[in-house]
Amino acid sequence: MMTGRMRGQAFITFPNKEIAWQAFHLINGYKLHGKILVIEFGKNKKHSDLHAASLRSSATENTTKTSGS
């Protein structure tokens, strides 16, 4: 059955950014069946710059919180 998606890819939606970042940090680079998993955030054509800025801001906040600063 053809779905229009490339073989070997998965698309996952998380309930919020914090959980998405946790998954990113836990799974990116993990070796599964001899292949390294590469995690990327999806891009929205209209709002890609705004979304990327929001994720960077969220990552900075999460890093600050976890480092105790």
XYZ file of C-alpha atoms in Angstrom:
69
model
C 0.000 0.000 0.000
C 1.424 3.374 -0.980
C 1.021 6.174 1.552
C 3.146 8.846 -0.111
C 5.775 8.626 2.632
C 9.308 7.418 2.158
C 10.191 3.976 3.429
C 12.190 4.004 6.660
C 10.603 7.160 8.058
C 8.179 7.662 10.904
C 6.111 10.699 11.791
C 5.238 11.125 15.461
C 3.185 13.850 17.108
C 3.790 14.595 20.778
C 1.315 16.343 23.091
C 3.726 19.192 23.870
C 7.206 20.572 23.148
C 8.725 19.396 26.422
C 7.899 15.760 25.715
C 9.101 16.155 22.119
C 12.457 17.486 23.361
C 12.762 14.646 25.892
C 12.175 12.107 23.119
C 14.681 13.919 20.906
C 17.407 13.781 23.551
C 16.713 10.149 24.464
C 16.373 8.679 20.972
C 18.453 10.785 18.572
C 21.550 8.749 17.704
C 20.163 5.500 19.186
C 21.216 2.410 17.229
C 18.264 0.215 16.185
C 18.772 -2.939 14.121
C 22.201 -1.719 13.049
C 21.043 1.732 11.957
C 21.443 5.058 13.755
C 18.163 6.884 14.372
C 18.183 10.502 13.235
C 15.472 12.655 14.780
C 14.333 15.913 13.211
C 11.468 18.214 14.054
C 8.859 18.613 11.360
C 8.724 21.830 9.411
C 5.614 23.801 8.631
C 6.113 25.686 5.372
C 4.199 28.768 6.561
C 5.558 29.045 10.075
C 8.905 27.224 9.918
C 10.994 30.189 11.117
C 8.625 31.023 13.967
C 8.381 27.371 15.001
C 12.176 26.910 14.962
C 12.645 30.031 17.085
C 10.039 28.778 19.542
C 11.750 25.385 19.825
C 15.170 26.995 20.340
C 13.696 29.185 23.069
C 12.066 26.167 24.693
C 15.327 24.199 24.542
C 17.221 27.058 26.176
C 14.651 27.253 28.967
C 14.779 23.476 29.514
C 18.590 23.482 29.593
C 18.588 26.304 32.130
C 16.045 24.492 34.320
C 17.943 21.196 34.274
C 21.323 22.797 34.957
C 19.991 24.417 38.117
C 20.510 28.009 37.009
